[in-house]
Amino acid sequence: MPDLEERLADLHLHTNFSDGTFTPEELIREAQTAGLSAIAVTDHDTVRGLKRSIELGRENKLEVIPGIELSAEYGNQEIHILGYLIDYQNNKLLERLDILKENRIERIYKIVEKLNDLRLPLNAQDIFAISSDSIVGRLHVARAMVQQGLVGSTQEAFQKFIGDNCPAYVLGFRFSPREAIRLIREVGGIPILAHPYTLKSDELLLGLIEDGLMGIEAYYPEHSQAVTNFYLNLAKEKGILVTGGSDFHGSGKPAIKIGCVKVHYDLVEELKSAKNKL
Ligand code: AMP
Ligand code: ZN
Ligand code: FE
Ligand code: FE
């Protein structure tokens, strides 16, 4: 085992239980190849990949931290709240997540309708064939569009059609950030704001801290050193935690590799001690 100071963690990874393309097996293998000591599995709106990932991690001596990335909505803005060290077997949590799963399926039909209005011939079934039993999302739509030859890349699908504020964007039902934060805390987890650079105002971030947000993802692939430093300072000033991760999605986001953003294991220890104080 590496020296304590050298232990590194990637705390933001998706599997094919949401819109990543890697199975838990593949994810664990790749994380070990990348030399990581710990990972957090943070699928969108689902915990179904956690049990298997944690068991496989145990067998392979890789610590897998149970996580989730809840989609929330504030005004017209999408806000993602990561939840770490949650009780992923909690029934209330599972019930709430079931509702989100159904809503996401309905949303796909609405997105397809908008795409069809734009004269792009895509069927909902093309998307469900890719997402299978996973939590369906826009990355599956983008992959279906590539498969049908409607766009050249998933990136192009987001830029022209399904990205925020694009002609075929549909928000769908979401939690408010406050509801997402509360739900995570209710199931013993630590709520952390994902990729804070996507937030339109820092004012909003301060409001989220008042609502019980306990940290921010300061280290993220899209954050320049200056942006990371800004969030590190902010966290220090507010006395909240920091985390970081790659937001790996497999071939759905080919430029992002496991461990391309990693943090010292100390930050994992801080998450754990915050949980013990809840
Ligand atoms: P959804 O939860 O269905 O709204 O989809 C959000 C997901 O879409 C994000 O987690 C990313 O995986 C993906 N996504 C969002 N914007 C982009 C983009 N510009 N390029 C590629 N993937 C994106
Ligand atoms: Zn995603
Ligand atoms: Fe996200
Ligand atoms: Fe993510």
PDB file of C-alpha atoms in Angstrom, residues 1 20 24 36 38-39 42 54 63 68 72 79 118 129 136 146 158 167 183 206 259-260:
ATOM      1  CA  MET A   1       0.000   0.000   0.000  1.00  0.00           C
ATOM      2  CA  GLY A  20     -21.095   6.355 -17.964  1.00  0.00           C
ATOM      3  CA  PRO A  24     -18.310  -1.282 -12.083  1.00  0.00           C
ATOM      4  CA  LEU A  36      -5.706   5.352  -7.090  1.00  0.00           C
ATOM      5  CA  ALA A  38      -9.911   5.308  -3.320  1.00  0.00           C
ATOM      6  CA  ILE A  39     -12.717   6.293  -5.650  1.00  0.00           C
ATOM      7  CA  THR A  42     -21.365   9.165  -8.018  1.00  0.00           C
ATOM      8  CA  ILE A  54     -18.177  -1.549  -3.163  1.00  0.00           C
ATOM      9  CA  GLU A  63     -11.754   1.700  -1.343  1.00  0.00           C
ATOM     10  CA  ILE A  68     -24.546  10.023  -5.755  1.00  0.00           C
ATOM     11  CA  ALA A  72     -31.409  19.908  -8.908  1.00  0.00           C
ATOM     12  CA  ILE A  79     -27.279  22.451 -10.172  1.00  0.00           C
ATOM     13  CA  LEU A 118     -36.335  20.420 -35.681  1.00  0.00           C
ATOM     14  CA  ALA A 129     -31.762   0.857 -26.650  1.00  0.00           C
ATOM     15  CA  VAL A 136     -31.437   7.785 -18.789  1.00  0.00           C
ATOM     16  CA  VAL A 146     -24.240  10.093 -33.119  1.00  0.00           C
ATOM     17  CA  PHE A 158     -24.889  19.281 -26.754  1.00  0.00           C
ATOM     18  CA  PRO A 167     -33.489  24.372 -28.906  1.00  0.00           C
ATOM     19  CA  LEU A 183     -32.244  14.392   1.311  1.00  0.00           C
ATOM     20  CA  LEU A 206     -23.713  31.305  -0.296  1.00  0.00           C
ATOM     21  CA  GLY A 259      -7.761  10.110 -12.189  1.00  0.00           C
ATOM     22  CA  CYS A 260      -7.129  13.076 -14.504  1.00  0.00           C
TER      23      CYS A 260
END
